[in-house]
């Protein structure tokens, strides 16, 4: 079923009402691991947004023009993962060649993105929800931005918390999980505002 | 001789201001709202408010006991959290749910972060959001105040006007009615007519949110005592008013008037007692403006476009989460220098 939800609406919905991290809890590992510093979080967020937008587009084309016509859609998962990995490698080489400064700024994060489940998740949601090409672009960009917003907020909070006397058993990851939970509850307020279909 | 003299570096300005004093001021500021809750909801207020306060205080005491930390009950912040949480709950909420909410507020909202001053979200709002997420039905059934007779629009009242033996009657809050008006694109007038009721408090709603006047008196007391700055309340109210006015001007049939928006729901309770929480709000004046405008805008966004009738608790939590970033970008410049990074 194709419908007419505009790409822009889907973009907004993917950032707020259906934030891929705070409502679907995808990409938690790098979210928890790399949210210690605001600068790093911003870098990783940007990289994820970029990769997510482009791999969603790429996977859209591959799924609809290669896999479906050949009747190979049972290979979707493997092909998508391969595409994402190859794309990240390609971006890495490209960035290294043409902008070494950005390459060193991003450091380990570029290869890390390969295994970020939010990226694969975005591509799979696009198939499940039957997006058109423009909708997929909107969704990929929105999901990436939503992820970036969440990790930057988290980094700010964690930097603030670094001065507080958190009880021993809660230091580090547990308190980050609690904060994520409260953030997710706060994002509930956006529910029903725009529909992602 | 010397041990009687306090030796400390400058500045030597002293003001008898302690956490305890601030919290006692907030409690005094809450008295009118508590009194209004007692007047309108009678026995329900009598059950809920002490339940919340006692369980909040007990939780804090237990947490300190477990951590082997000195007792921190003396600063009265747990009492404040308990009262604010109770005032933001629907009157008919069972006491056990209120206990869960208060324990969550204090344990997860505050103590896990290291106690007062380290919490990043407003504890009372954490508890309330948790209750809304867990007990959605309980948290959205509103009771008619004991003093109101049956002239107001009712939802679950069948024998209007007759003295039947009912425990309590439920009624749509102004904001719930406003949601219906938005869906049906009409009848916003019905809500606007309740403006007076939202001022005095003779209307359905959370325990302490119904009487705008009582909250205003408390808020003005806090402003006069300089316990809170005027920046955040003013910014929240102004931005909410502007957004509500835009919606009202677009379609006055579907959207209720901005003044009713300001006096209904948790707006005033939040503006004076929750958003101004010095721990979770930004430190600088510029930051406070940004914070306030954000709270107002998100609240109106949720009220007008979203699924929930009231959005101020989520708005406060979201802006609490943005606070560290706001503080970071609103650093004060020391005289003659750059702010250090």
Short mmCIF file of N, CA, C and O in Angstrom, two decimals, chain A residues 49-161:
data_model
loop_
_atom_site.label_atom_id
_atom_site.label_comp_id
_atom_site.label_asym_id
_atom_site.label_seq_id
_atom_site.Cartn_x
_atom_site.Cartn_y
_atom_site.Cartn_z
N UNK A 49 24.06 10.12 10.67
CA UNK A 49 23.05 10.75 9.83
C UNK A 49 23.41 10.61 8.36
O UNK A 49 22.58 10.22 7.52
N UNK A 50 24.68 10.92 8.06
CA UNK A 50 25.14 10.86 6.68
C UNK A 50 25.01 9.44 6.12
O UNK A 50 24.40 9.21 5.07
N UNK A 51 25.56 8.48 6.86
CA UNK A 51 25.55 7.10 6.36
C UNK A 51 24.11 6.57 6.26
O UNK A 51 23.75 5.90 5.30
N UNK A 52 23.30 6.91 7.26
CA UNK A 52 21.94 6.39 7.27
C UNK A 52 21.15 6.89 6.06
O UNK A 52 20.45 6.14 5.39
N UNK A 53 21.26 8.19 5.78
CA UNK A 53 20.55 8.74 4.63
C UNK A 53 20.96 8.04 3.35
O UNK A 53 20.11 7.59 2.57
N UNK A 54 22.28 7.93 3.14
CA UNK A 54 22.73 7.39 1.86
C UNK A 54 22.49 5.88 1.75
O UNK A 54 22.09 5.40 0.69
N UNK A 55 22.68 5.12 2.84
CA UNK A 55 22.45 3.68 2.70
C UNK A 55 20.96 3.38 2.53
O UNK A 55 20.61 2.42 1.85
N UNK A 56 20.10 4.20 3.14
CA UNK A 56 18.68 3.98 2.93
C UNK A 56 18.34 4.15 1.46
O UNK A 56 17.62 3.34 0.85
N UNK A 57 18.89 5.20 0.84
CA UNK A 57 18.65 5.42 -0.59
C UNK A 57 19.19 4.24 -1.40
O UNK A 57 18.52 3.71 -2.29
N UNK A 58 20.43 3.86 -1.09
CA UNK A 58 21.10 2.80 -1.83
C UNK A 58 20.32 1.50 -1.71
O UNK A 58 20.04 0.81 -2.70
N UNK A 59 19.93 1.18 -0.47
CA UNK A 59 19.20 -0.06 -0.25
C UNK A 59 17.83 -0.03 -0.90
O UNK A 59 17.33 -1.07 -1.36
N UNK A 60 17.23 1.14 -0.97
CA UNK A 60 15.95 1.25 -1.66
C UNK A 60 16.10 0.82 -3.11
O UNK A 60 15.35 -0.01 -3.63
N UNK A 61 17.11 1.38 -3.75
CA UNK A 61 17.33 1.07 -5.16
C UNK A 61 17.63 -0.42 -5.33
O UNK A 61 17.04 -1.10 -6.19
N UNK A 62 18.52 -0.94 -4.50
CA UNK A 62 18.90 -2.35 -4.64
C UNK A 62 17.71 -3.26 -4.39
O UNK A 62 17.47 -4.22 -5.13
N UNK A 63 16.91 -2.94 -3.37
CA UNK A 63 15.77 -3.81 -3.04
C UNK A 63 14.75 -3.80 -4.16
O UNK A 63 14.31 -4.85 -4.63
N UNK A 64 14.38 -2.61 -4.63
CA UNK A 64 13.28 -2.53 -5.58
C UNK A 64 13.69 -2.84 -7.01
O UNK A 64 12.86 -3.23 -7.81
N UNK A 65 14.97 -2.65 -7.36
CA UNK A 65 15.37 -2.86 -8.74
C UNK A 65 16.23 -4.11 -8.94
O UNK A 65 16.44 -4.52 -10.06
N UNK A 66 16.72 -4.69 -7.87
CA UNK A 66 17.51 -5.92 -8.03
C UNK A 66 16.84 -7.10 -7.31
O UNK A 66 16.47 -8.09 -7.94
N UNK A 67 16.64 -6.95 -6.01
CA UNK A 67 16.18 -8.11 -5.24
C UNK A 67 14.76 -8.53 -5.61
O UNK A 67 14.50 -9.72 -5.84
N UNK A 68 13.85 -7.58 -5.67
CA UNK A 68 12.46 -7.95 -5.95
C UNK A 68 12.28 -8.51 -7.36
O UNK A 68 11.70 -9.59 -7.52
N UNK A 69 12.81 -7.85 -8.39
CA UNK A 69 12.65 -8.43 -9.75
C UNK A 69 13.25 -9.82 -9.87
O UNK A 69 12.71 -10.67 -10.59
N UNK A 70 14.34 -10.09 -9.19
CA UNK A 70 14.97 -11.41 -9.30
C UNK A 70 14.38 -12.42 -8.31
O UNK A 70 14.82 -13.57 -8.26
N UNK A 71 13.41 -11.98 -7.52
CA UNK A 71 12.80 -12.87 -6.55
C UNK A 71 13.75 -13.29 -5.44
O UNK A 71 13.67 -14.38 -4.90
N UNK A 72 14.68 -12.37 -5.08
CA UNK A 72 15.69 -12.74 -4.07
C UNK A 72 15.45 -12.03 -2.75
O UNK A 72 16.37 -11.83 -1.97
N UNK A 73 14.18 -11.64 -2.49
CA UNK A 73 14.03 -10.80 -1.31
C UNK A 73 14.27 -11.54 0.00
O UNK A 73 14.34 -10.92 1.05
N UNK A 74 14.43 -12.88 -0.02
CA UNK A 74 14.81 -13.55 1.21
C UNK A 74 16.26 -13.24 1.58
O UNK A 74 16.71 -13.54 2.68
N UNK A 75 17.00 -12.66 0.65
CA UNK A 75 18.41 -12.30 0.94
C UNK A 75 18.54 -10.88 1.48
O UNK A 75 19.65 -10.40 1.68
N UNK A 76 17.38 -10.23 1.71
CA UNK A 76 17.41 -8.81 2.10
C UNK A 76 18.42 -8.49 3.20
O UNK A 76 19.26 -7.61 3.04
N UNK A 77 18.36 -9.25 4.30
CA UNK A 77 19.22 -8.93 5.45
C UNK A 77 20.69 -8.94 5.06
O UNK A 77 21.43 -7.99 5.32
N UNK A 78 21.11 -10.06 4.43
CA UNK A 78 22.52 -10.20 4.10
C UNK A 78 22.96 -9.11 3.13
O UNK A 78 24.00 -8.47 3.32
N UNK A 79 22.13 -8.87 2.12
CA UNK A 79 22.51 -7.88 1.12
C UNK A 79 22.60 -6.50 1.76
O UNK A 79 23.55 -5.76 1.51
N UNK A 80 21.62 -6.18 2.61
CA UNK A 80 21.65 -4.85 3.24
C UNK A 80 22.90 -4.67 4.09
O UNK A 80 23.57 -3.64 4.03
N UNK A 81 23.23 -5.72 4.86
CA UNK A 81 24.43 -5.60 5.70
C UNK A 81 25.67 -5.42 4.83
O UNK A 81 26.52 -4.56 5.10
N UNK A 82 25.74 -6.19 3.75
CA UNK A 82 26.89 -6.08 2.86
C UNK A 82 26.96 -4.69 2.26
O UNK A 82 28.04 -4.08 2.19
N UNK A 83 25.80 -4.17 1.84
CA UNK A 83 25.78 -2.83 1.24
C UNK A 83 26.27 -1.80 2.24
O UNK A 83 27.10 -0.95 1.92
N UNK A 84 25.75 -1.90 3.47
CA UNK A 84 26.14 -0.92 4.49
C UNK A 84 27.64 -1.00 4.76
O UNK A 84 28.34 0.01 4.77
N UNK A 85 28.15 -2.22 4.93
CA UNK A 85 29.58 -2.38 5.21
C UNK A 85 30.42 -1.83 4.07
O UNK A 85 31.37 -1.08 4.29
N UNK A 86 30.04 -2.20 2.84
CA UNK A 86 30.81 -1.73 1.69
C UNK A 86 30.75 -0.22 1.59
O UNK A 86 31.76 0.45 1.33
N UNK A 87 29.55 0.33 1.83
CA UNK A 87 29.40 1.78 1.71
C UNK A 87 30.25 2.51 2.74
O UNK A 87 30.91 3.49 2.42
N UNK A 88 30.23 1.99 3.97
CA UNK A 88 31.02 2.65 5.01
C UNK A 88 32.50 2.60 4.66
O UNK A 88 33.23 3.59 4.82
N UNK A 89 32.97 1.44 4.15
CA UNK A 89 34.36 1.33 3.73
C UNK A 89 34.68 2.36 2.66
O UNK A 89 35.70 3.05 2.70
N UNK A 90 33.75 2.48 1.70
CA UNK A 90 33.95 3.40 0.60
C UNK A 90 34.02 4.84 1.11
O UNK A 90 34.92 5.60 0.75
N UNK A 91 33.08 5.19 2.00
CA UNK A 91 33.07 6.54 2.55
C UNK A 91 34.37 6.80 3.30
O UNK A 91 34.97 7.87 3.18
N UNK A 92 34.82 5.78 4.02
CA UNK A 92 36.04 5.95 4.80
C UNK A 92 37.22 6.28 3.90
O UNK A 92 37.99 7.21 4.15
N UNK A 93 37.35 5.51 2.81
CA UNK A 93 38.46 5.76 1.89
C UNK A 93 38.34 7.13 1.26
O UNK A 93 39.31 7.87 1.12
N UNK A 94 37.11 7.47 0.89
CA UNK A 94 36.85 8.75 0.23
C UNK A 94 37.23 9.90 1.15
O UNK A 94 37.94 10.82 0.77
N UNK A 95 36.75 9.80 2.41
CA UNK A 95 37.01 10.88 3.36
C UNK A 95 38.50 10.98 3.65
O UNK A 95 39.08 12.07 3.72
N UNK A 96 39.15 9.82 3.76
CA UNK A 96 40.58 9.82 4.06
C UNK A 96 41.37 10.51 2.95
O UNK A 96 42.30 11.26 3.20
N UNK A 97 40.92 10.27 1.70
CA UNK A 97 41.64 10.83 0.56
C UNK A 97 41.39 12.33 0.42
O UNK A 97 42.32 13.09 0.18
N UNK A 98 40.14 12.73 0.60
CA UNK A 98 39.80 14.10 0.25
C UNK A 98 39.70 15.04 1.44
O UNK A 98 39.77 16.24 1.29
N UNK A 99 39.47 14.50 2.64
CA UNK A 99 39.42 15.39 3.80
C UNK A 99 40.03 14.70 5.01
O UNK A 99 39.34 14.23 5.90
N UNK A 100 41.36 14.64 5.03
CA UNK A 100 42.04 13.93 6.13
C UNK A 100 41.65 14.49 7.50
O UNK A 100 41.56 13.74 8.47
N UNK A 101 41.36 15.78 7.55
CA UNK A 101 41.02 16.40 8.81
C UNK A 101 39.75 15.76 9.39
O UNK A 101 39.71 15.34 10.55
N UNK A 102 38.72 15.66 8.56
CA UNK A 102 37.47 15.05 8.98
C UNK A 102 37.70 13.58 9.33
O UNK A 102 37.15 13.05 10.30
N UNK A 103 38.57 12.95 8.54
CA UNK A 103 38.85 11.53 8.77
C UNK A 103 39.40 11.31 10.17
O UNK A 103 38.95 10.43 10.90
N UNK A 104 40.35 12.16 10.56
CA UNK A 104 40.92 11.98 11.90
C UNK A 104 39.96 12.40 12.99
O UNK A 104 39.98 11.87 14.08
N UNK A 105 39.08 13.39 12.65
CA UNK A 105 38.10 13.81 13.64
C UNK A 105 37.14 12.67 13.94
O UNK A 105 36.77 12.43 15.08
N UNK A 106 36.73 11.96 12.88
CA UNK A 106 35.77 10.88 13.08
C UNK A 106 36.43 9.64 13.66
O UNK A 106 35.82 8.88 14.40
N UNK A 107 37.71 9.44 13.27
CA UNK A 107 38.47 8.34 13.84
C UNK A 107 37.78 6.99 13.73
O UNK A 107 37.36 6.58 12.66
N UNK A 108 37.61 6.36 14.89
CA UNK A 108 37.09 5.00 14.92
C UNK A 108 35.60 4.93 14.57
O UNK A 108 35.07 3.88 14.25
N UNK A 109 34.92 6.08 14.61
CA UNK A 109 33.47 6.03 14.50
C UNK A 109 32.98 5.57 13.14
O UNK A 109 31.96 4.91 13.03
N UNK A 110 33.72 5.95 12.09
CA UNK A 110 33.26 5.54 10.77
C UNK A 110 33.13 4.02 10.66
O UNK A 110 32.05 3.51 10.38
N UNK A 111 34.22 3.26 10.95
CA UNK A 111 34.05 1.80 10.89
C UNK A 111 33.02 1.28 11.89
O UNK A 111 32.31 0.32 11.59
N UNK A 112 32.88 1.95 13.02
CA UNK A 112 31.92 1.51 14.03
C UNK A 112 30.49 1.54 13.50
O UNK A 112 29.64 0.74 13.90
N UNK A 113 30.24 2.47 12.60
CA UNK A 113 28.88 2.64 12.10
C UNK A 113 28.40 1.38 11.37
O UNK A 113 27.21 1.07 11.36
N UNK A 114 29.35 0.64 10.79
CA UNK A 114 28.99 -0.59 10.08
C UNK A 114 28.12 -1.49 10.95
O UNK A 114 27.17 -2.10 10.49
N UNK A 115 28.46 -1.55 12.24
CA UNK A 115 27.75 -2.48 13.11
C UNK A 115 26.69 -1.77 13.95
O UNK A 115 26.19 -2.31 14.91
N UNK A 116 26.33 -0.54 13.57
CA UNK A 116 25.28 0.16 14.29
C UNK A 116 23.93 -0.34 13.79
O UNK A 116 23.57 -0.17 12.63
N UNK A 117 23.16 -1.00 14.69
CA UNK A 117 21.94 -1.64 14.22
C UNK A 117 20.89 -0.63 13.77
O UNK A 117 19.98 -0.97 13.01
N UNK A 118 21.02 0.63 14.21
CA UNK A 118 20.05 1.62 13.77
C UNK A 118 20.09 1.79 12.25
O UNK A 118 19.08 2.04 11.61
N UNK A 119 21.30 1.65 11.66
CA UNK A 119 21.44 1.84 10.21
C UNK A 119 20.68 0.73 9.47
O UNK A 119 19.88 0.99 8.56
N UNK A 120 20.92 -0.51 9.89
CA UNK A 120 20.20 -1.62 9.26
C UNK A 120 18.71 -1.49 9.56
O UNK A 120 17.86 -1.72 8.69
N UNK A 121 18.40 -1.08 10.81
CA UNK A 121 17.00 -0.91 11.18
C UNK A 121 16.28 0.06 10.27
O UNK A 121 15.16 -0.22 9.82
N UNK A 122 16.92 1.19 9.98
CA UNK A 122 16.28 2.18 9.11
C UNK A 122 15.97 1.59 7.75
O UNK A 122 14.89 1.78 7.20
N UNK A 123 16.93 0.83 7.19
CA UNK A 123 16.69 0.23 5.88
C UNK A 123 15.55 -0.77 5.93
O UNK A 123 14.73 -0.85 5.01
N UNK A 124 15.48 -1.55 7.02
CA UNK A 124 14.43 -2.57 7.11
C UNK A 124 13.05 -1.93 7.33
O UNK A 124 12.07 -2.37 6.75
N UNK A 125 13.00 -0.87 8.17
CA UNK A 125 11.72 -0.17 8.36
C UNK A 125 11.20 0.36 7.04
O UNK A 125 10.00 0.31 6.76
N UNK A 126 12.13 0.85 6.22
CA UNK A 126 11.74 1.41 4.93
C UNK A 126 11.03 0.35 4.09
O UNK A 126 10.04 0.64 3.42
N UNK A 127 11.52 -0.91 4.16
CA UNK A 127 10.88 -1.98 3.38
C UNK A 127 9.53 -2.35 4.00
O UNK A 127 8.51 -2.44 3.32
N UNK A 128 9.53 -2.52 5.37
CA UNK A 128 8.30 -2.93 6.05
C UNK A 128 7.19 -1.93 5.82
O UNK A 128 6.04 -2.28 5.61
N UNK A 129 7.55 -0.64 5.85
CA UNK A 129 6.52 0.40 5.77
C UNK A 129 6.23 0.81 4.34
O UNK A 129 5.49 1.78 4.12
N UNK A 130 6.82 0.14 3.36
CA UNK A 130 6.51 0.41 1.96
C UNK A 130 6.70 1.85 1.54
O UNK A 130 5.85 2.46 0.91
N UNK A 131 7.84 2.43 1.92
CA UNK A 131 8.06 3.82 1.55
C UNK A 131 8.37 3.95 0.07
O UNK A 131 8.94 3.05 -0.54
N UNK A 132 8.00 5.12 -0.48
CA UNK A 132 8.46 5.45 -1.82
C UNK A 132 9.90 5.97 -1.68
O UNK A 132 10.41 6.09 -0.57
N UNK A 133 10.51 6.32 -2.82
CA UNK A 133 11.91 6.74 -2.75
C UNK A 133 12.06 8.01 -1.91
O UNK A 133 12.91 8.07 -1.01
N UNK A 134 11.22 9.01 -2.18
CA UNK A 134 11.34 10.26 -1.44
C UNK A 134 11.07 10.05 0.05
O UNK A 134 11.74 10.62 0.92
N UNK A 135 10.06 9.23 0.35
CA UNK A 135 9.76 8.93 1.75
C UNK A 135 10.96 8.28 2.43
O UNK A 135 11.26 8.57 3.59
N UNK A 136 11.64 7.38 1.68
CA UNK A 136 12.80 6.71 2.26
C UNK A 136 13.90 7.71 2.57
O UNK A 136 14.55 7.61 3.62
N UNK A 137 14.10 8.66 1.67
CA UNK A 137 15.13 9.67 1.92
C UNK A 137 14.77 10.44 3.19
O UNK A 137 15.60 10.63 4.09
N UNK A 138 13.50 10.87 3.27
CA UNK A 138 13.04 11.60 4.45
C UNK A 138 13.23 10.78 5.71
O UNK A 138 13.72 11.28 6.72
N UNK A 139 12.88 9.50 5.63
CA UNK A 139 12.98 8.64 6.81
C UNK A 139 14.43 8.44 7.23
O UNK A 139 14.78 8.54 8.40
N UNK A 140 15.30 8.15 6.23
CA UNK A 140 16.71 7.93 6.55
C UNK A 140 17.32 9.15 7.22
O UNK A 140 17.98 9.05 8.26
N UNK A 141 17.05 10.34 6.62
CA UNK A 141 17.60 11.58 7.17
C UNK A 141 17.03 11.83 8.57
O UNK A 141 17.76 12.15 9.52
N UNK A 142 15.71 11.65 8.70
CA UNK A 142 15.05 11.91 9.99
C UNK A 142 15.54 10.97 11.07
O UNK A 142 15.85 11.39 12.19
N UNK A 143 15.63 9.67 10.73
CA UNK A 143 16.08 8.71 11.73
C UNK A 143 17.51 9.04 12.17
O UNK A 143 17.83 8.98 13.37
N UNK A 144 18.36 9.42 11.20
CA UNK A 144 19.73 9.79 11.54
C UNK A 144 19.77 11.01 12.44
O UNK A 144 20.47 11.03 13.46
N UNK A 145 18.98 12.04 12.06
CA UNK A 145 18.96 13.26 12.88
C UNK A 145 18.44 12.96 14.28
O UNK A 145 18.98 13.46 15.27
N UNK A 146 17.39 12.12 14.36
CA UNK A 146 16.83 11.77 15.66
C UNK A 146 17.87 11.08 16.52
O UNK A 146 18.01 11.37 17.71
N UNK A 147 18.62 10.19 15.90
CA UNK A 147 19.67 9.48 16.64
C UNK A 147 20.71 10.47 17.12
O UNK A 147 21.17 10.42 18.28
N UNK A 148 21.09 11.42 16.23
CA UNK A 148 22.10 12.41 16.59
C UNK A 148 21.61 13.29 17.74
O UNK A 148 22.35 13.56 18.69
N UNK A 149 20.34 13.72 17.66
CA UNK A 149 19.78 14.55 18.74
C UNK A 149 19.87 13.80 20.06
O UNK A 149 20.32 14.34 21.08
N UNK A 150 19.45 12.53 20.03
CA UNK A 150 19.44 11.76 21.27
C UNK A 150 20.85 11.63 21.85
O UNK A 150 21.05 11.80 23.05
N UNK A 151 21.84 11.34 21.01
CA UNK A 151 23.17 11.10 21.57
C UNK A 151 23.80 12.41 22.05
O UNK A 151 24.52 12.43 23.06
N UNK A 152 23.49 13.53 21.39
CA UNK A 152 24.05 14.80 21.85
C UNK A 152 23.43 15.19 23.20
O UNK A 152 24.14 15.60 24.13
N UNK A 153 22.09 15.00 23.33
CA UNK A 153 21.44 15.27 24.62
C UNK A 153 22.09 14.42 25.71
O UNK A 153 22.41 14.89 26.80
N UNK A 154 22.27 13.16 25.37
CA UNK A 154 22.81 12.21 26.33
C UNK A 154 24.22 12.62 26.76
O UNK A 154 24.57 12.56 27.94
N UNK A 155 25.02 13.07 25.77
CA UNK A 155 26.38 13.46 26.09
C UNK A 155 26.38 14.66 27.04
O UNK A 155 27.15 14.70 28.00
N UNK A 156 25.48 15.62 26.77
CA UNK A 156 25.37 16.78 27.66
C UNK A 156 25.04 16.35 29.07
O UNK A 156 25.66 16.78 30.04
N UNK A 157 24.06 15.45 29.18
CA UNK A 157 23.64 15.00 30.51
C UNK A 157 24.76 14.25 31.20
O UNK A 157 24.98 14.41 32.40
N UNK A 158 25.46 13.42 30.43
CA UNK A 158 26.51 12.63 31.09
C UNK A 158 27.67 13.50 31.54
O UNK A 158 28.30 13.23 32.56
N UNK A 159 27.96 14.56 30.75
CA UNK A 159 29.01 15.46 31.20
C UNK A 159 28.61 16.17 32.47
O UNK A 159 29.42 16.37 33.37
N UNK A 160 27.32 16.53 32.56
CA UNK A 160 26.84 17.18 33.78
C UNK A 160 26.93 16.21 34.95
O UNK A 160 27.30 16.58 36.06
N UNK A 161 26.60 14.93 34.67
CA UNK A 161 26.57 13.95 35.74
C UNK A 161 27.96 13.56 36.22
O UNK A 161 28.10 12.96 37.28
#
